[in-house]
Tab-separated table of C-alpha atoms and ligand atoms in Angstrom:
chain	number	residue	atom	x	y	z
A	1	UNK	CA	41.864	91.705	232.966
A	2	UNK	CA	38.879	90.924	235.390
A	3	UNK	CA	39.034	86.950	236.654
A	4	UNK	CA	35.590	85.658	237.377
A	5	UNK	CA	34.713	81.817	238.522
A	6	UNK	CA	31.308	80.616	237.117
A	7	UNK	CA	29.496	78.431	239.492
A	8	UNK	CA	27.266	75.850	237.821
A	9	UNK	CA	26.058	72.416	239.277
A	10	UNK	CA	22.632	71.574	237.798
A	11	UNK	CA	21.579	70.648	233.950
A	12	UNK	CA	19.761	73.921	234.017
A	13	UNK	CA	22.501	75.990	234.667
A	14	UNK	CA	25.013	74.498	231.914
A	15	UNK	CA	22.445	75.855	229.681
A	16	UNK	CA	22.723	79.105	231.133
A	17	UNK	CA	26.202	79.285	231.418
A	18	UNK	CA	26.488	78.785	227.801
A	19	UNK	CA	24.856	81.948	226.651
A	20	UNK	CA	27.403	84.087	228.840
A	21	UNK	CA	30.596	82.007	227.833
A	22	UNK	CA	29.886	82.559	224.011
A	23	UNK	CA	29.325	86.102	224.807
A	24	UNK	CA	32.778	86.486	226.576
A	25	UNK	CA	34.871	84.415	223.847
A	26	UNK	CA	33.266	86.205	221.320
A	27	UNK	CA	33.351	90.034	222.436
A	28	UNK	CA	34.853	90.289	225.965
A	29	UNK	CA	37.929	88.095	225.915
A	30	UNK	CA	40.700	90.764	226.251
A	31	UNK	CA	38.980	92.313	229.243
A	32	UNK	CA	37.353	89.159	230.856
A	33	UNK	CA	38.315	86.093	231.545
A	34	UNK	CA	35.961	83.109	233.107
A	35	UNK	CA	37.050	79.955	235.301
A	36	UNK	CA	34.127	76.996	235.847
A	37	UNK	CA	33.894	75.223	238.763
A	38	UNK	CA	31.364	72.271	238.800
A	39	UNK	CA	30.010	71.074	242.187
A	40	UNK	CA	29.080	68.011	240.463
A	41	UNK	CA	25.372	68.228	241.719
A	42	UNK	CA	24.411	66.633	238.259
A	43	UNK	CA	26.987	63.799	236.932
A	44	UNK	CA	24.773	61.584	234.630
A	45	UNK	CA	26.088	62.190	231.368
A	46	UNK	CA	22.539	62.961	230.453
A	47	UNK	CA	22.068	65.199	233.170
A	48	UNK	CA	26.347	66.879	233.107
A	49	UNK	CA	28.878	65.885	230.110
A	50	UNK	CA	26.671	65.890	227.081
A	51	UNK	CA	25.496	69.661	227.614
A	52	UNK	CA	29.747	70.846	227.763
A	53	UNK	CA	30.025	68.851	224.921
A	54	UNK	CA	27.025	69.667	222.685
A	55	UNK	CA	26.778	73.215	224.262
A	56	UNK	CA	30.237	74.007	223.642
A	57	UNK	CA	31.275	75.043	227.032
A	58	UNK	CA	34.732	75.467	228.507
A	59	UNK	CA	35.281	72.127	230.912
A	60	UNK	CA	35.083	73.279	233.890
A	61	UNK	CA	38.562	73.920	235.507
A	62	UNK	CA	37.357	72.349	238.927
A	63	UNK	CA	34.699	69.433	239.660
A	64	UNK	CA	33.940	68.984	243.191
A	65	UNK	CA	32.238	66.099	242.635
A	66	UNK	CA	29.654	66.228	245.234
A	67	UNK	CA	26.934	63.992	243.974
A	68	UNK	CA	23.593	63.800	245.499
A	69	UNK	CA	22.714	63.854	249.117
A	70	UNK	CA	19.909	65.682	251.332
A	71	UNK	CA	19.818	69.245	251.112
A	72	UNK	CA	22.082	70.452	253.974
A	73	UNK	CA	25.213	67.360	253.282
A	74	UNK	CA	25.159	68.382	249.495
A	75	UNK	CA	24.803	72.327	250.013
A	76	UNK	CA	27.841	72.048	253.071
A	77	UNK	CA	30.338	69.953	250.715
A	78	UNK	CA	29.848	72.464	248.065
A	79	UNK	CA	30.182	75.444	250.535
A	80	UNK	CA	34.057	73.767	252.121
A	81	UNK	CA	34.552	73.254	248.199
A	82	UNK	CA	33.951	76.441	247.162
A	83	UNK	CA	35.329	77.840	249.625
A	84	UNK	CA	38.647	76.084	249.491
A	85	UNK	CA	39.119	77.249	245.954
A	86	UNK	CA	38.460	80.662	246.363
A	87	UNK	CA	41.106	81.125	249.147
A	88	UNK	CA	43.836	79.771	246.871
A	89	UNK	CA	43.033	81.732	243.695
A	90	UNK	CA	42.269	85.059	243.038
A	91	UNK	CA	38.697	86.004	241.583
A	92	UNK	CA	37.158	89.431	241.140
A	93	UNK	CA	33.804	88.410	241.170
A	94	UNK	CA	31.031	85.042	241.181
A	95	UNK	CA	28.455	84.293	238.536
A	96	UNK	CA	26.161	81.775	240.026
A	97	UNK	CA	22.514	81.080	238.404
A	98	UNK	CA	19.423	80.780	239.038
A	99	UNK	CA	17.955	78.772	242.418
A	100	UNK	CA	19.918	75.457	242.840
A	101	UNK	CA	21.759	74.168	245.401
A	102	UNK	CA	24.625	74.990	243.211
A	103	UNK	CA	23.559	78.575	243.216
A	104	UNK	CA	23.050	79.071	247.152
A	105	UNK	CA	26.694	77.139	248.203
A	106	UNK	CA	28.313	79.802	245.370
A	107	UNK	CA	26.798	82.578	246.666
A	108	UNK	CA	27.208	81.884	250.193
A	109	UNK	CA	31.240	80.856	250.203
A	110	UNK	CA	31.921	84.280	247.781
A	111	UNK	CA	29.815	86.964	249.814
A	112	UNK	CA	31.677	85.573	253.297
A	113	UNK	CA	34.799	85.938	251.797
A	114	UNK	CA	34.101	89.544	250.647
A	115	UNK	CA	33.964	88.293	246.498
A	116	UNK	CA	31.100	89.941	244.742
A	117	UNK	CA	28.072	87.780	243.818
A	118	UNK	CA	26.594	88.457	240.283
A	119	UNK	CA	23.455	86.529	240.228
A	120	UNK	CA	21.771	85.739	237.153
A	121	UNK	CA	17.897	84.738	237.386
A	122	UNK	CA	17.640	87.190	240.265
A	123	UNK	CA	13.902	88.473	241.768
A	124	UNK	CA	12.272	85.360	240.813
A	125	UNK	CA	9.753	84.500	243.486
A	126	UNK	CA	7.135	81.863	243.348
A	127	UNK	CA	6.207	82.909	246.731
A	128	UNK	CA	6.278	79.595	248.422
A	129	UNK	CA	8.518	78.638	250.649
A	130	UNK	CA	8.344	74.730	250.338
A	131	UNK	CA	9.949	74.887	247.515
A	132	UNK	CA	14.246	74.224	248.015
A	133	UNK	CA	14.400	76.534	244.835
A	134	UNK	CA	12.625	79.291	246.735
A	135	UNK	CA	14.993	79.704	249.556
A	136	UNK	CA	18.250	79.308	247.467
A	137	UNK	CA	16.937	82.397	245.266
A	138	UNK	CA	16.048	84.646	248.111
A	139	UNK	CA	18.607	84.392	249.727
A	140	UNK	CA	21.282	84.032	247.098
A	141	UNK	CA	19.739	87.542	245.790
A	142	UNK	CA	20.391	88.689	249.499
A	143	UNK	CA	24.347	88.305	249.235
A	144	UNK	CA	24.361	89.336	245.684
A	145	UNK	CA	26.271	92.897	244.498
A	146	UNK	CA	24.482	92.588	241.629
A	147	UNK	CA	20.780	91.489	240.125
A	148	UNK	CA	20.300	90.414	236.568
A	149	UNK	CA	16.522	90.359	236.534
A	150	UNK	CA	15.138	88.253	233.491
A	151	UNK	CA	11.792	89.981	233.576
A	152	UNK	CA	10.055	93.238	234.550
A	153	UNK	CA	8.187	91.187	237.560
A	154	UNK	CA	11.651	90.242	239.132
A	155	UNK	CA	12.406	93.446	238.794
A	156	UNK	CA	9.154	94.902	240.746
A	157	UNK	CA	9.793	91.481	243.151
A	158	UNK	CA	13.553	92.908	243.932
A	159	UNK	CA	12.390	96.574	244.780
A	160	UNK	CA	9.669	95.123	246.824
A	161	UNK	CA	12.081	93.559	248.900
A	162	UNK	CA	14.045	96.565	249.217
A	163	UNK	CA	16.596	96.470	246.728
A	164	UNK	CA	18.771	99.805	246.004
A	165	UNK	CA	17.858	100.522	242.156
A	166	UNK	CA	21.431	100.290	241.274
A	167	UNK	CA	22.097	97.003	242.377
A	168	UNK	CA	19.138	95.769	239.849
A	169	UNK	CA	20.056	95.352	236.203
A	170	UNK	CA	17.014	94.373	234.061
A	171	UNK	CA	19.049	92.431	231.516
A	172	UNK	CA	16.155	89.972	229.426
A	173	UNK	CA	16.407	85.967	229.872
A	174	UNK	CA	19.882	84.170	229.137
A	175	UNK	CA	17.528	81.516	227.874
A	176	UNK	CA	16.127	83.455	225.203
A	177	UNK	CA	19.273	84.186	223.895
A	178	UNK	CA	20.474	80.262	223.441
A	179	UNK	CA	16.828	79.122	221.892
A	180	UNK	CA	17.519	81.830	219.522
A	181	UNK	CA	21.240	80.866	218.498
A	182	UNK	CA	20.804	77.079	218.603
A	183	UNK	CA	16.836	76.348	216.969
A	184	UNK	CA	18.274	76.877	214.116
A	185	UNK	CA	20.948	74.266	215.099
A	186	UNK	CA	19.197	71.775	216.328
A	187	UNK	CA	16.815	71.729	213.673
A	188	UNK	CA	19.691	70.565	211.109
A	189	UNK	CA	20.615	67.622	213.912
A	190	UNK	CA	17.564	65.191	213.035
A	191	UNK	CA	17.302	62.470	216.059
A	192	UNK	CA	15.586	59.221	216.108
A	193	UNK	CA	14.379	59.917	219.686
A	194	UNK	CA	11.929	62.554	218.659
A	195	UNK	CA	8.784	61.701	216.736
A	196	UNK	CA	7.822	62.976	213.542
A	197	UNK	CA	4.143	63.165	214.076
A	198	UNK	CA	2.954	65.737	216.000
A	199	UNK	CA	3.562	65.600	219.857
A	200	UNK	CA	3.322	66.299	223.522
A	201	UNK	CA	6.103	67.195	225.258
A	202	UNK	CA	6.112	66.285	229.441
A	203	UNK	CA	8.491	66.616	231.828
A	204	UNK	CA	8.448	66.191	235.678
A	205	UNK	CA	10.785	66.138	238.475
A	206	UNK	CA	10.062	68.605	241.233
A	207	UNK	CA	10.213	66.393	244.127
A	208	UNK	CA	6.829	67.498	245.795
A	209	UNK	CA	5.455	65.980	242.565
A	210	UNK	CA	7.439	63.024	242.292
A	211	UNK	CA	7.852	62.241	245.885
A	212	UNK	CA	3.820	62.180	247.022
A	213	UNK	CA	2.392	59.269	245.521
A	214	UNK	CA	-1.160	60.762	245.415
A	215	UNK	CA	0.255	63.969	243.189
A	216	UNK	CA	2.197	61.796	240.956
A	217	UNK	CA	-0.594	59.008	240.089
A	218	UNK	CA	-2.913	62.206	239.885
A	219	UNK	CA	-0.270	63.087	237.042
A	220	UNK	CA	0.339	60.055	235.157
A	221	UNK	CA	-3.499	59.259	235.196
A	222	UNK	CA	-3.734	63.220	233.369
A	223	UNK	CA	-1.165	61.751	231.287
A	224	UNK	CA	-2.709	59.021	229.899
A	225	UNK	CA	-6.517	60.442	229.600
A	226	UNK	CA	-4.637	63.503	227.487
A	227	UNK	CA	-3.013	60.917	225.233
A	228	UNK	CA	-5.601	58.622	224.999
A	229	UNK	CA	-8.313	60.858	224.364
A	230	UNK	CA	-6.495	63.214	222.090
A	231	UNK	CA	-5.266	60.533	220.124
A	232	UNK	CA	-1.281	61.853	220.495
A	233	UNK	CA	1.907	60.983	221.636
A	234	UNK	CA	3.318	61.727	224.518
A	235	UNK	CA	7.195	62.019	224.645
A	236	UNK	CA	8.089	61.762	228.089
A	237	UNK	CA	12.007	62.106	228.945
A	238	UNK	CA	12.396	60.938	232.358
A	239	UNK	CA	14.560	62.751	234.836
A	240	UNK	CA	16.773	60.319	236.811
A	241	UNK	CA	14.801	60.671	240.245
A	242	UNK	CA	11.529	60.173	238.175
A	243	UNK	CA	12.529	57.083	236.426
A	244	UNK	CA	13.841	55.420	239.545
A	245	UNK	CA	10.329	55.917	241.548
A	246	UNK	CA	8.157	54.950	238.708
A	247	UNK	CA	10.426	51.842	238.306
A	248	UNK	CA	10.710	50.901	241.594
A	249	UNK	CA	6.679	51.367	242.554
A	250	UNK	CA	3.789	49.701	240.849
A	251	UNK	CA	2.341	53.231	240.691
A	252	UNK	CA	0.331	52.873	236.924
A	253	UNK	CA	0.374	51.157	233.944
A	254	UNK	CA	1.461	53.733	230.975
A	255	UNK	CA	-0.914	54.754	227.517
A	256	UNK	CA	0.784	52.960	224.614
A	257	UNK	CA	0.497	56.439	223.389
A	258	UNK	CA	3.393	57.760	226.052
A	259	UNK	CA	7.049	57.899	224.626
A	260	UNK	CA	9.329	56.993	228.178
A	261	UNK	CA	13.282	58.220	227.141
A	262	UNK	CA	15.958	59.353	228.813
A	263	UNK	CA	16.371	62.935	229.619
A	264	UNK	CA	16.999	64.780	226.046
A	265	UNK	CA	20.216	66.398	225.226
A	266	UNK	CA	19.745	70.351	225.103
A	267	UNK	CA	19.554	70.124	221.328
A	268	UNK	CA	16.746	67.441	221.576
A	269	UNK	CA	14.571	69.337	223.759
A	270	UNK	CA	14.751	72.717	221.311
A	271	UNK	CA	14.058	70.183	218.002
A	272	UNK	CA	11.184	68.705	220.252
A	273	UNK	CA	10.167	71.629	221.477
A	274	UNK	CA	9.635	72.940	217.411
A	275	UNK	CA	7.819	69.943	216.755
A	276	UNK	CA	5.484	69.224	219.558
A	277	UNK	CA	1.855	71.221	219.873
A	278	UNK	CA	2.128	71.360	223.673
A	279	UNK	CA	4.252	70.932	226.711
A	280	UNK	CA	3.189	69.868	230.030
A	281	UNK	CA	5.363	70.615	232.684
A	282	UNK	CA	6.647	70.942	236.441
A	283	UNK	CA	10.113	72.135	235.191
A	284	UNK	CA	10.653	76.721	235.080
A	285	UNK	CA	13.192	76.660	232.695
A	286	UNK	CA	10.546	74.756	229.968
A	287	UNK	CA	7.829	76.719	230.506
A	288	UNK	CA	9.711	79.760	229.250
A	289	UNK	CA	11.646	78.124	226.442
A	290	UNK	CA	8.051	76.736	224.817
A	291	UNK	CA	7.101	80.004	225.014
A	292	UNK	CA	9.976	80.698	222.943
A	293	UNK	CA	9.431	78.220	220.627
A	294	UNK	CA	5.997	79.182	219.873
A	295	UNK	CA	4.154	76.888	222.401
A	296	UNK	CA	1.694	76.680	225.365
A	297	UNK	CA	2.291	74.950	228.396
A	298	UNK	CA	0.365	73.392	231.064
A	299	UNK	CA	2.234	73.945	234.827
A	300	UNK	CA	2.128	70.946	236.948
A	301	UNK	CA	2.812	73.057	239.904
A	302	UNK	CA	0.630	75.084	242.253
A	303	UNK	CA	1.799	78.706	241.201
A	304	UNK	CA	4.648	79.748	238.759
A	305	UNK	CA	7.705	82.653	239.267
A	306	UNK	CA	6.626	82.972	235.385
A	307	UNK	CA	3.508	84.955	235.971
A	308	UNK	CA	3.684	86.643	232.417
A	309	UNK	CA	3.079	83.034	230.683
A	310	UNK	CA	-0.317	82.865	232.766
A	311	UNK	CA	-1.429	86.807	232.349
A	312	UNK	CA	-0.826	86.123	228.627
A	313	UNK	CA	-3.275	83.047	228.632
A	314	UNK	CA	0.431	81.061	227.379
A	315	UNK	CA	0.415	78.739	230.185
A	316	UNK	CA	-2.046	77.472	232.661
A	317	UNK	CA	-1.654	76.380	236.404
A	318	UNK	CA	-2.731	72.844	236.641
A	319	UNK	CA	-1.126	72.017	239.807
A	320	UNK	CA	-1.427	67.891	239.974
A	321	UNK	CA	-5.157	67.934	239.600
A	322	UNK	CA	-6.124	65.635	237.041
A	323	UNK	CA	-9.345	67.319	235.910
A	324	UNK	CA	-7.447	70.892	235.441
A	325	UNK	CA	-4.336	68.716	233.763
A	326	UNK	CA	-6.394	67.434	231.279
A	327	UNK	CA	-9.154	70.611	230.493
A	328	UNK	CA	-5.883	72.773	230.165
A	329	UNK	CA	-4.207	70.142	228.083
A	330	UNK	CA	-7.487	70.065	226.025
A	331	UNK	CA	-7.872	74.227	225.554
A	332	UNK	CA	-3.798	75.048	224.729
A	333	UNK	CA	-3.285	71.711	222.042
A	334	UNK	CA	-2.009	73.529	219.140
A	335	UNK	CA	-2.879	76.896	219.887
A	336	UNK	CA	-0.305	79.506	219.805
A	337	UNK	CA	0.915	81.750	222.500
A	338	UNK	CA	0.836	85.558	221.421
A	339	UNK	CA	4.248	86.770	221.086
A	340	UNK	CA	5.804	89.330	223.398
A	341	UNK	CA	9.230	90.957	224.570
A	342	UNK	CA	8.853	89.845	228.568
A	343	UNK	CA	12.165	88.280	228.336
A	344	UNK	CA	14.193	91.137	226.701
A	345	UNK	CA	15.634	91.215	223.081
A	346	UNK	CA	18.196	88.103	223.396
A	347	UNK	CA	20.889	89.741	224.203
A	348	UNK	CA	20.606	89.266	227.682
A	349	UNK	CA	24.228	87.463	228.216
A	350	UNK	CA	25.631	90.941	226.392
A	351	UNK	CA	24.012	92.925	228.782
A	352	UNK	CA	25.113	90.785	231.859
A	353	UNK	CA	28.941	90.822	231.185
A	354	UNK	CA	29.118	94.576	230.031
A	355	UNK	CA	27.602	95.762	233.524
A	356	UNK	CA	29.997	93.388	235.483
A	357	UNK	CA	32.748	94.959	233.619
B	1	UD1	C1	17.839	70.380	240.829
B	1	UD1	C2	17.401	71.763	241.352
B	1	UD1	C3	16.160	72.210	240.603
B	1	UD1	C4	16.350	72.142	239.101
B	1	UD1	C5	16.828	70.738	238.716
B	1	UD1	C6	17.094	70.631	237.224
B	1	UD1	C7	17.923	72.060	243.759
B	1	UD1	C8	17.364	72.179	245.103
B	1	UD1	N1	17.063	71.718	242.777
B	1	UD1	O1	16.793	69.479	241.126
B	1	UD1	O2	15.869	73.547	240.953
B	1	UD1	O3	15.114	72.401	238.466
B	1	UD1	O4	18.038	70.462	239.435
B	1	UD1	O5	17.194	69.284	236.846
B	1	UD1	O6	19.102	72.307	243.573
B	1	UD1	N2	20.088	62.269	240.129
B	1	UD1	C9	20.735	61.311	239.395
B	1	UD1	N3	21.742	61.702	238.561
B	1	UD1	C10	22.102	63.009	238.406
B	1	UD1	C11	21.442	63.979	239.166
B	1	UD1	C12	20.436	63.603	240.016
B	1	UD1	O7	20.438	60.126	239.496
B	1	UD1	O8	23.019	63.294	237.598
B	1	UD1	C13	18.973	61.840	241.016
B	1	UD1	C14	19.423	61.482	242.410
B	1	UD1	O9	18.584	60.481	242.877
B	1	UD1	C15	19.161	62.757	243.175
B	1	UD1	C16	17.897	63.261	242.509
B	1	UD1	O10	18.056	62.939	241.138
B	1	UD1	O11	19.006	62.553	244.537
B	1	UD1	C17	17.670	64.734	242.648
B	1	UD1	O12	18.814	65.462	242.188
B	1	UD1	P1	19.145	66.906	242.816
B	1	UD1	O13	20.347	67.474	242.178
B	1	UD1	O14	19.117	66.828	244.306
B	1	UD1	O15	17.895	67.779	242.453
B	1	UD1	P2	17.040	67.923	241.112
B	1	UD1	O16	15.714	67.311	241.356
B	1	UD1	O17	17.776	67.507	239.886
């Protein structure tokens, strides 16, 4: 029986985690067996508990409980966590996912102490190295043994960097897989949080958007033009860090037309996702899973590591400039993205835990 520890830390990557867990209680439990250790880089409930619950995850067997911090204090107490758990338990390998902070400390403390590295999300590249996310992924995919590409570009991204071929594993998106298994269940779960007419679904919380006053202003002002002139809702769930700097400045006054909420539950955001005619977005993992769901998406970010969305004409790059915000808003409203296989067949999670066997 193979032992592996799951690394997850960030709202993003309970999501991911779930698709793989299912996959090994359902088919691979008599050859593989999975531990989860949460750094506790998310603890809202909105942003942590809810998604075990609702997601049906294993609780994790260890919580660091690291909390937030800068970059280097929150990526060093994970690292002495990690680290201290691996040396008093025996694990044949480390799944860590996609580009967190989470992601980096797991792959770091396992590849020093000689543990293979699986790394799911691997050969994403947005090609800018501002971005936290950026670093964590190259170099996570550095220490890795092996590289569960999501799409064909990762792939090409991976070999570019020098990659032996058999250390590469084109597997399809773990995200894929969930929208397909729970749509269907969310859709039974009506909530009173999302609204019936039809919608716009925004999100934001990279911190080069939130944290530059000019960007953000630039993208609440797109919000409320695209709501007021398009006569539609906006439901806008607010990540924790977003909420606390529009509370706390006197940055604009909000479009009676724009929904504020908490962040939705994982459930929420596919029923929302069914039911809105756009998203606007700084977030990767949304961009794909409108996509999914059969809609377009305007990026709030200079450049995306989801090229195919933009070659497709699925998704436009907006970057925080008001005019492009709201002309992209104004061409993708209702239209519908062609559909495609970039993201494999939905069984990526299958694929993933067969080759680590
Ligand atoms: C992290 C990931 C990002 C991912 C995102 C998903 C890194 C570098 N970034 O960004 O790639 O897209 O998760 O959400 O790892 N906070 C709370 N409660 C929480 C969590 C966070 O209040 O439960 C607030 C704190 O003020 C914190 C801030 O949000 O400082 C940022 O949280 P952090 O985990 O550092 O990064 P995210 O922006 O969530």
């Amino acid at each position: 029986m193979k032992q592996i520890l799951t690394i997850v830390g960030a709202r993003p990557q309970f999501i991911k985690a779930a698709a793989i867990s299912h996959t090994i209680s359902e088919k691979y439990s008599k050859v593989i067996s999975e531990d989860i250790l949460h750094t506790g880089q998310h603890y809202d409930d909105a942003m942590s508990g809810r998604f075990f619950t609702e997601l049906g995850i294993p609780l994790p067997k260890y919580n660091l409980n690291v909390g937030s911090g800068s970059h280097g204090s929150q990526t060093a107490a994970m690292l002495k966590g990690i680290e201290e758990i691996l040396l008093s338990n025996h694990y044949d390998g480390v799944l860590v996912y996609g580009d967190t902070n989470s992601t980096l400390a797991g792959a770091l403390a396992a590849s020093k102490l000689h543990i293979p590295v699986y790394h799911v999300e691997a050969g994403l590249r947005s090609f800018n190295r501002d971005m936290p996310e950026e670093i964590n992924r190259i170099l996570t995919d550095h220490v890795s043994k092996l590289l569960f590409a999501p799409t064909q570009t990762a792939v090409k991204n991976l070999r570019n960097e020098g990659f032996k071929e058999e250390e590469i594993v084109f597997c399809g998106d773990v995200m894929y897989d969930n929208v397909l298994h729970y749509t269907p269940i969310a859709l039974q779960k009506a909530t009173e949080r999302i609204p019936s007419s039809p919608f716009i679904l925004a999100t934001l919380h990279r911190d080069f958007n939130t944290d530059n006053p000019e960007r953000l202003k630039n993208i609440l002002s797109a919000l409320n033009t695209i709501a007021d002139t398009l006569n539609t809702t906006i439901l806008f769930p607010l990540h924790p860090r977003t909420r606390k700097i529009i509370d706390s400045k006197d940055i604009i006054v909000f479009s009676d037309h724009i929904c504020l909420t908490e962040p939705l539950s994982y459930l929420e955001t596919l029923a929302a996702l069914q039911k809105s005619c756009l998203v606007l977005t700084d977030s990767g993992g949304l961009q794909k899973e409108a996509n999914f769901s059969g809609k377009c998406c305007v990026v709030m970010r200079p450049e995306t590591e989801w090229v195919e969305l933009v070659e497709d004409g699925a998704a436009i790059l907006a970057d925080a400039d008001k005019k492009r915000i709201v002309s992209a808003a104004e061409k993708l409203i209702n239209h519908i993205p062609p559909h495609t296989n970039h993201f494999g067949n939905g069984d990526a999670s299958d694929k993933i835990i067969s080759q680590i066997i």
